[in-house]
PDB file of C-alpha atoms in Angstrom:
ATOM      1  CA  ASP X 281     -84.580 189.887 -21.306  1.00 57.00           C
ATOM      2  CA  ALA X 282     -81.326 191.282 -22.597  1.00 61.00           C
ATOM      3  CA  LYS X 283     -78.106 190.097 -21.019  1.00 85.00           C
ATOM      4  CA  THR X 284     -75.838 192.563 -19.259  1.00 92.00           C
ATOM      5  CA  THR X 285     -72.074 192.501 -18.826  1.00 94.00           C
ATOM      6  CA  GLN X 286     -70.338 194.232 -15.908  1.00 96.00           C
ATOM      7  CA  PRO X 287     -66.770 194.156 -14.620  1.00 97.00           C
ATOM      8  CA  PRO X 288     -66.548 191.823 -11.625  1.00 97.00           C
ATOM      9  CA  SER X 289     -64.889 194.359  -9.352  1.00 98.00           C
ATOM     10  CA  MET X 290     -63.809 197.978  -9.078  1.00 98.00           C
ATOM     11  CA  ASP X 291     -62.142 200.217  -6.541  1.00 97.00           C
ATOM     12  CA  CYS X 292     -62.838 203.892  -5.950  1.00 97.00           C
ATOM     13  CA  ALA X 293     -61.220 206.407  -3.618  1.00 97.00           C
ATOM     14  CA  GLU X 294     -63.490 207.910  -0.990  1.00 97.00           C
ATOM     15  CA  GLY X 295     -64.843 211.282  -2.110  1.00 97.00           C
ATOM     16  CA  ARG X 296     -64.207 210.617  -5.778  1.00 97.00           C
ATOM     17  CA  ALA X 297     -66.818 209.761  -8.374  1.00 98.00           C
ATOM     18  CA  ALA X 298     -67.448 206.069  -8.952  1.00 98.00           C
ATOM     19  CA  ASN X 299     -68.283 205.242 -12.562  1.00 98.00           C
ATOM     20  CA  LEU X 300     -69.716 201.775 -13.010  1.00 98.00           C
ATOM     21  CA  PRO X 301     -70.091 200.584 -16.605  1.00 98.00           C
ATOM     22  CA  CYS X 302     -72.609 198.140 -18.005  1.00 97.00           C
ATOM     23  CA  ASN X 303     -72.872 196.664 -21.458  1.00 96.00           C
ATOM     24  CA  HIS X 304     -76.299 195.652 -22.754  1.00 93.00           C
ATOM     25  CA  SER X 305     -75.709 195.430 -26.479  1.00 92.00           C
ATOM     26  CA  THR X 306     -78.799 193.270 -27.157  1.00 89.00           C
ATOM     27  CA  ILE X 307     -81.233 195.618 -25.419  1.00 89.00           C
ATOM     28  CA  SER X 308     -84.506 196.150 -27.232  1.00 86.00           C
ATOM     29  CA  GLY X 309     -86.558 199.294 -27.525  1.00 84.00           C
ATOM     30  CA  ASN X 310     -88.975 198.550 -24.698  1.00 84.00           C
ATOM     31  CA  GLU X 311     -86.425 197.474 -22.108  1.00 88.00           C
ATOM     32  CA  TYR X 312     -85.552 199.694 -19.182  1.00 92.00           C
ATOM     33  CA  VAL X 313     -82.093 199.842 -17.618  1.00 94.00           C
ATOM     34  CA  TYR X 314     -82.159 199.448 -13.831  1.00 95.00           C
ATOM     35  CA  TRP X 315     -79.441 199.699 -11.222  1.00 97.00           C
ATOM     36  CA  TYR X 316     -79.625 198.072  -7.818  1.00 97.00           C
ATOM     37  CA  ARG X 317     -77.034 197.486  -5.131  1.00 97.00           C
ATOM     38  CA  GLN X 318     -76.698 194.909  -2.387  1.00 97.00           C
ATOM     39  CA  ILE X 319     -74.751 195.592   0.780  1.00 94.00           C
ATOM     40  CA  HIS X 320     -73.588 192.390   2.487  1.00 87.00           C
ATOM     41  CA  SER X 321     -76.632 190.097   2.457  1.00 80.00           C
ATOM     42  CA  GLN X 322     -79.220 192.839   2.737  1.00 92.00           C
ATOM     43  CA  GLY X 323     -82.035 193.113   0.226  1.00 95.00           C
ATOM     44  CA  PRO X 324     -81.251 194.668  -3.158  1.00 96.00           C
ATOM     45  CA  GLN X 325     -81.665 198.426  -2.950  1.00 97.00           C
ATOM     46  CA  TYR X 326     -83.149 200.313  -5.877  1.00 96.00           C
ATOM     47  CA  ILE X 327     -80.888 203.103  -7.139  1.00 97.00           C
ATOM     48  CA  ILE X 328     -82.139 204.447 -10.458  1.00 97.00           C
ATOM     49  CA  HIS X 329     -83.602 203.446 -13.809  1.00 96.00           C
ATOM     50  CA  GLY X 330     -84.054 204.860 -17.289  1.00 95.00           C
ATOM     51  CA  LEU X 331     -85.223 204.089 -20.809  1.00 93.00           C
ATOM     52  CA  LYS X 332     -83.469 206.467 -23.192  1.00 92.00           C
ATOM     53  CA  ASN X 333     -82.654 209.681 -21.395  1.00 91.00           C
ATOM     54  CA  ASN X 334     -80.044 210.269 -18.755  1.00 95.00           C
ATOM     55  CA  GLU X 335     -81.469 210.298 -15.259  1.00 97.00           C
ATOM     56  CA  THR X 336     -80.387 211.765 -11.937  1.00 97.00           C
ATOM     57  CA  ASN X 337     -81.717 211.380  -8.425  1.00 97.00           C
ATOM     58  CA  GLU X 338     -80.411 211.961  -4.928  1.00 95.00           C
ATOM     59  CA  MET X 339     -78.323 208.793  -5.023  1.00 95.00           C
ATOM     60  CA  ALA X 340     -76.792 208.659  -8.474  1.00 98.00           C
ATOM     61  CA  SER X 341     -76.810 209.550 -12.147  1.00 98.00           C
ATOM     62  CA  LEU X 342     -77.473 207.169 -15.013  1.00 98.00           C
ATOM     63  CA  ILE X 343     -75.918 207.857 -18.380  1.00 98.00           C
ATOM     64  CA  ILE X 344     -77.305 205.801 -21.283  1.00 97.00           C
ATOM     65  CA  THR X 345     -75.543 205.936 -24.634  1.00 96.00           C
ATOM     66  CA  GLU X 346     -77.508 207.099 -27.629  1.00 95.00           C
ATOM     67  CA  ASP X 347     -77.630 203.598 -29.128  1.00 95.00           C
ATOM     68  CA  ARG X 348     -78.672 202.276 -25.674  1.00 94.00           C
ATOM     69  CA  LYS X 349     -76.098 199.500 -25.872  1.00 95.00           C
ATOM     70  CA  SER X 350     -74.316 200.571 -22.722  1.00 96.00           C
ATOM     71  CA  SER X 351     -74.809 202.680 -19.633  1.00 97.00           C
ATOM     72  CA  THR X 352     -72.830 204.081 -16.721  1.00 98.00           C
ATOM     73  CA  LEU X 353     -73.924 204.528 -13.145  1.00 98.00           C
ATOM     74  CA  ILE X 354     -72.234 207.469 -11.481  1.00 98.00           C
ATOM     75  CA  LEU X 355     -71.982 207.877  -7.735  1.00 98.00           C
ATOM     76  CA  PRO X 356     -70.744 211.478  -7.584  1.00 97.00           C
ATOM     77  CA  HIS X 357     -68.927 211.396  -4.239  1.00 96.00           C
ATOM     78  CA  ALA X 358     -68.377 207.835  -3.107  1.00 97.00           C
ATOM     79  CA  THR X 359     -68.374 207.091   0.615  1.00 97.00           C
ATOM     80  CA  LEU X 360     -67.343 203.967   2.509  1.00 97.00           C
ATOM     81  CA  ARG X 361     -71.040 203.098   2.831  1.00 96.00           C
ATOM     82  CA  ASP X 362     -71.252 202.790  -0.955  1.00 97.00           C
ATOM     83  CA  THR X 363     -69.152 199.616  -0.815  1.00 98.00           C
ATOM     84  CA  ALA X 364     -71.546 197.019  -2.250  1.00 98.00           C
ATOM     85  CA  VAL X 365     -72.324 194.806  -5.222  1.00 97.00           C
ATOM     86  CA  TYR X 366     -73.953 196.847  -7.988  1.00 98.00           C
ATOM     87  CA  TYR X 367     -76.303 195.163 -10.426  1.00 97.00           C
ATOM     88  CA  CYS X 368     -77.218 196.458 -13.865  1.00 96.00           C
ATOM     89  CA  ILE X 369     -80.476 194.886 -15.053  1.00 93.00           C
ATOM     90  CA  VAL X 370     -82.553 195.339 -18.169  1.00 90.00           C
ATOM     91  CA  ARG X 371     -86.253 194.785 -17.810  1.00 84.00           C
ATOM     92  CA  VAL X 372     -88.848 194.418 -20.515  1.00 71.00           C
ATOM     93  CA  ASN X 373     -91.829 196.741 -20.164  1.00 63.00           C
ATOM     94  CA  THR X 374     -94.326 193.922 -19.776  1.00 64.00           C
ATOM     95  CA  GLY X 375     -92.171 191.599 -17.703  1.00 62.00           C
ATOM     96  CA  ASN X 376     -92.529 190.905 -14.022  1.00 66.00           C
ATOM     97  CA  GLN X 377     -89.091 189.466 -13.458  1.00 75.00           C
ATOM     98  CA  PHE X 378     -85.733 190.965 -12.759  1.00 80.00           C
ATOM     99  CA  TYR X 379     -82.757 188.838 -13.716  1.00 83.00           C
ATOM    100  CA  PHE X 380     -79.828 189.522 -11.435  1.00 89.00           C
ATOM    101  CA  GLY X 381     -76.384 188.760 -12.781  1.00 88.00           C
ATOM    102  CA  THR X 382     -73.191 188.683 -10.743  1.00 90.00           C
ATOM    103  CA  GLY X 383     -72.813 192.468 -10.693  1.00 95.00           C
ATOM    104  CA  THR X 384     -69.790 194.638  -9.926  1.00 97.00           C
ATOM    105  CA  SER X 385     -68.309 194.525  -6.462  1.00 97.00           C
ATOM    106  CA  LEU X 386     -67.380 198.131  -5.690  1.00 98.00           C
ATOM    107  CA  THR X 387     -64.921 198.794  -2.886  1.00 98.00           C
ATOM    108  CA  VAL X 388     -64.567 202.379  -1.707  1.00 98.00           C
ATOM    109  CA  ILE X 389     -61.105 202.904  -0.288  1.00 97.00           C
ATOM    110  CA  PRO X 390     -60.408 205.464   2.474  1.00 96.00           C
TER     111      PRO X 390
ATOM    112  CA  GLU R 216     -89.845 206.471   3.301  1.00 75.00           C
ATOM    113  CA  PRO R 217     -92.163 203.427   3.083  1.00 76.00           C
ATOM    114  CA  GLU R 218     -90.421 200.081   3.015  1.00 94.00           C
ATOM    115  CA  VAL R 219     -91.033 196.377   2.623  1.00 97.00           C
ATOM    116  CA  THR R 220     -90.763 194.531   5.926  1.00 97.00           C
ATOM    117  CA  GLN R 221     -90.082 190.836   6.375  1.00 97.00           C
ATOM    118  CA  THR R 222     -90.402 188.566   9.372  1.00 96.00           C
ATOM    119  CA  PRO R 223     -88.699 186.705  10.857  1.00 96.00           C
ATOM    120  CA  SER R 224     -85.204 187.884  10.013  1.00 96.00           C
ATOM    121  CA  HIS R 225     -83.866 184.384  10.651  1.00 97.00           C
ATOM    122  CA  GLN R 226     -85.739 181.083  10.669  1.00 97.00           C
ATOM    123  CA  VAL R 227     -84.222 177.738  11.549  1.00 98.00           C
ATOM    124  CA  THR R 228     -86.208 174.618  10.747  1.00 97.00           C
ATOM    125  CA  GLN R 229     -85.725 170.898  10.419  1.00 97.00           C
ATOM    126  CA  MET R 230     -85.844 169.132   7.094  1.00 98.00           C
ATOM    127  CA  GLY R 231     -89.378 168.112   6.195  1.00 97.00           C
ATOM    128  CA  GLN R 232     -91.024 170.823   8.259  1.00 98.00           C
ATOM    129  CA  GLU R 233     -93.295 173.510   6.847  1.00 98.00           C
ATOM    130  CA  VAL R 234     -92.256 177.148   7.056  1.00 98.00           C
ATOM    131  CA  ILE R 235     -94.100 180.372   6.345  1.00 97.00           C
ATOM    132  CA  LEU R 236     -92.164 183.502   5.547  1.00 98.00           C
ATOM    133  CA  ARG R 237     -94.029 186.746   5.959  1.00 97.00           C
ATOM    134  CA  CYS R 238     -93.837 190.063   4.212  1.00 97.00           C
ATOM    135  CA  VAL R 239     -95.641 193.378   4.458  1.00 97.00           C
ATOM    136  CA  PRO R 240     -95.325 195.124   1.082  1.00 97.00           C
ATOM    137  CA  ILE R 241     -95.496 198.880   0.612  1.00 95.00           C
ATOM    138  CA  SER R 242     -99.120 199.856   1.129  1.00 92.00           C
ATOM    139  CA  ASN R 243    -100.088 201.255  -2.293  1.00 91.00           C
ATOM    140  CA  HIS R 244     -98.214 198.613  -4.261  1.00 94.00           C
ATOM    141  CA  LEU R 245    -100.153 196.108  -6.330  1.00 92.00           C
ATOM    142  CA  TYR R 246     -97.479 193.624  -7.457  1.00 93.00           C
ATOM    143  CA  PHE R 247     -95.639 191.313  -5.124  1.00 95.00           C
ATOM    144  CA  TYR R 248     -92.624 189.076  -5.588  1.00 95.00           C
ATOM    145  CA  TRP R 249     -90.432 186.526  -3.899  1.00 97.00           C
ATOM    146  CA  TYR R 250     -86.765 186.060  -4.723  1.00 96.00           C
ATOM    147  CA  ARG R 251     -84.130 183.940  -3.073  1.00 96.00           C
ATOM    148  CA  GLN R 252     -80.354 184.003  -2.809  1.00 96.00           C
ATOM    149  CA  ILE R 253     -78.388 180.936  -1.858  1.00 96.00           C
ATOM    150  CA  LEU R 254     -75.179 181.899  -0.046  1.00 94.00           C
ATOM    151  CA  GLY R 255     -72.600 183.147  -2.538  1.00 91.00           C
ATOM    152  CA  GLN R 256     -74.916 182.868  -5.519  1.00 93.00           C
ATOM    153  CA  LYS R 257     -77.117 185.150  -7.592  1.00 92.00           C
ATOM    154  CA  VAL R 258     -80.465 186.585  -6.568  1.00 94.00           C
ATOM    155  CA  GLU R 259     -83.055 184.346  -8.250  1.00 94.00           C
ATOM    156  CA  PHE R 260     -86.679 185.046  -9.123  1.00 93.00           C
ATOM    157  CA  LEU R 261     -89.265 182.713  -7.618  1.00 95.00           C
ATOM    158  CA  VAL R 262     -92.726 184.128  -8.220  1.00 94.00           C
ATOM    159  CA  SER R 263     -94.763 187.236  -8.927  1.00 93.00           C
ATOM    160  CA  PHE R 264     -98.300 187.825  -7.687  1.00 94.00           C
ATOM    161  CA  TYR R 265    -100.989 190.246  -8.757  1.00 92.00           C
ATOM    162  CA  ASN R 266    -104.709 190.494  -8.172  1.00 91.00           C
ATOM    163  CA  ASN R 267    -104.673 187.487  -5.866  1.00 92.00           C
ATOM    164  CA  GLU R 268    -103.075 185.122  -8.307  1.00 93.00           C
ATOM    165  CA  ILE R 269     -99.657 184.088  -9.512  1.00 94.00           C
ATOM    166  CA  SER R 270     -98.681 185.970 -12.660  1.00 91.00           C
ATOM    167  CA  GLU R 271     -95.282 184.368 -13.265  1.00 90.00           C
ATOM    168  CA  LYS R 272     -93.171 181.717 -11.616  1.00 92.00           C
ATOM    169  CA  SER R 273     -89.770 180.211 -12.184  1.00 92.00           C
ATOM    170  CA  GLU R 274     -88.737 176.566 -12.395  1.00 93.00           C
ATOM    171  CA  ILE R 275     -87.595 176.810  -8.795  1.00 95.00           C
ATOM    172  CA  PHE R 276     -91.155 177.490  -7.649  1.00 96.00           C
ATOM    173  CA  ASP R 277     -92.397 173.907  -7.655  1.00 95.00           C
ATOM    174  CA  ASP R 278     -95.317 172.282  -5.844  1.00 95.00           C
ATOM    175  CA  GLN R 279     -93.530 172.630  -2.507  1.00 96.00           C
ATOM    176  CA  PHE R 280     -93.958 176.385  -2.676  1.00 98.00           C
ATOM    177  CA  SER R 281     -97.095 178.463  -2.406  1.00 98.00           C
ATOM    178  CA  VAL R 282     -97.904 182.126  -1.942  1.00 97.00           C
ATOM    179  CA  GLU R 283    -100.840 183.851  -0.410  1.00 95.00           C
ATOM    180  CA  ARG R 284    -102.126 187.287   0.434  1.00 93.00           C
ATOM    181  CA  PRO R 285    -104.285 186.346   3.404  1.00 87.00           C
ATOM    182  CA  ASP R 286    -105.381 189.884   4.191  1.00 87.00           C
ATOM    183  CA  GLY R 287    -104.903 193.397   2.884  1.00 79.00           C
ATOM    184  CA  SER R 288    -101.384 193.790   4.152  1.00 87.00           C
ATOM    185  CA  ASN R 289     -99.466 190.506   4.367  1.00 94.00           C
ATOM    186  CA  PHE R 290     -97.904 188.440   1.604  1.00 96.00           C
ATOM    187  CA  THR R 291     -96.599 185.010   2.542  1.00 97.00           C
ATOM    188  CA  LEU R 292     -94.382 182.319   1.075  1.00 98.00           C
ATOM    189  CA  LYS R 293     -94.972 178.788   2.318  1.00 98.00           C
ATOM    190  CA  ILE R 294     -92.573 175.920   1.819  1.00 98.00           C
ATOM    191  CA  ARG R 295     -94.474 172.738   2.508  1.00 96.00           C
ATOM    192  CA  SER R 296     -91.699 170.277   3.268  1.00 95.00           C
ATOM    193  CA  THR R 297     -88.330 171.950   3.531  1.00 97.00           C
ATOM    194  CA  LYS R 298     -85.167 170.439   2.081  1.00 97.00           C
ATOM    195  CA  LEU R 299     -81.559 171.209   2.911  1.00 97.00           C
ATOM    196  CA  GLU R 300     -81.189 172.981  -0.428  1.00 97.00           C
ATOM    197  CA  ASP R 301     -83.958 175.442   0.524  1.00 98.00           C
ATOM    198  CA  SER R 302     -81.486 177.124   2.871  1.00 98.00           C
ATOM    199  CA  ALA R 303     -81.132 180.652   1.508  1.00 98.00           C
ATOM    200  CA  MET R 304     -82.033 184.303   1.983  1.00 97.00           C
ATOM    201  CA  TYR R 305     -85.587 184.909   0.840  1.00 98.00           C
ATOM    202  CA  PHE R 306     -86.435 188.419  -0.304  1.00 97.00           C
ATOM    203  CA  CYS R 307     -89.891 189.827  -0.725  1.00 97.00           C
ATOM    204  CA  ALA R 308     -90.423 192.748  -3.082  1.00 96.00           C
ATOM    205  CA  SER R 309     -93.283 194.914  -4.232  1.00 95.00           C
ATOM    206  CA  SER R 310     -93.914 197.392  -7.016  1.00 93.00           C
ATOM    207  CA  GLU R 311     -96.612 199.924  -7.690  1.00 92.00           C
ATOM    208  CA  ARG R 312     -97.183 198.646 -11.224  1.00 84.00           C
ATOM    209  CA  GLY R 313     -96.119 195.611 -13.226  1.00 80.00           C
ATOM    210  CA  GLN R 314     -94.701 197.525 -16.135  1.00 78.00           C
ATOM    211  CA  GLY R 315     -91.029 198.003 -16.757  1.00 78.00           C
ATOM    212  CA  TYR R 316     -90.986 201.600 -15.545  1.00 84.00           C
ATOM    213  CA  SER R 317     -92.065 200.640 -12.024  1.00 89.00           C
ATOM    214  CA  PRO R 318     -89.140 199.676  -9.763  1.00 93.00           C
ATOM    215  CA  LEU R 319     -89.234 196.762  -7.345  1.00 94.00           C
ATOM    216  CA  HIS R 320     -88.554 197.579  -3.719  1.00 96.00           C
ATOM    217  CA  PHE R 321     -87.050 194.773  -1.685  1.00 96.00           C
ATOM    218  CA  GLY R 322     -87.186 193.892   1.973  1.00 97.00           C
ATOM    219  CA  ASN R 323     -84.087 192.904   3.921  1.00 96.00           C
ATOM    220  CA  GLY R 324     -84.904 189.253   3.727  1.00 97.00           C
ATOM    221  CA  THR R 325     -85.434 186.197   5.878  1.00 98.00           C
ATOM    222  CA  ARG R 326     -82.485 183.887   6.300  1.00 98.00           C
ATOM    223  CA  LEU R 327     -83.850 180.339   6.201  1.00 98.00           C
ATOM    224  CA  THR R 328     -81.621 177.610   7.582  1.00 98.00           C
ATOM    225  CA  VAL R 329     -82.778 174.029   7.096  1.00 98.00           C
ATOM    226  CA  THR R 330     -80.989 171.467   9.272  1.00 97.00           C
TER     227      THR R 330
END
């Protein structure tokens, strides 16, 4: 599976959009980009995923560059409850495993 | 919204004892997984399970570990003879399909403490 690179930490003001970048320059054509988050020691929570097109759901938006070498997770109006570690993961279509890196620790500031 | 449930939330055991961690995956899901997270470290893959057999396992999943789906709803992880280094959060997950487009949904974990 392709390796991902994320900044170790970010801050965001409450109510503002949080934009979390991820680099996956070695991604191959059949690998999906997934985003999860983990609040304290709770289980990883699924946020969103995509292959080529941008995606949006009730939690977030995922913007994937045209060359698919990077992506951005957007939380449109961050709240204090969005403080968590956010993981960007690429997953091969036929693979059963997710490889979690160290993620980005997002702190939403009042 | 359906969710993965795990019991117990916290298990304390003595070194050398056997433990069974239990999980109820989401009902229409066909693929099941165990991950673990040692305190302060990354979430690590242990094993995936489909059609009543292991489909993939990591190097961590040695002969001390086993998984089972004893009935139509439960999915268990057994550690035969626990070691101090088995202390970790253990997360169960399930997915509807095994392909890359099918997200994994995780439970909130069992904290295993081996003394």
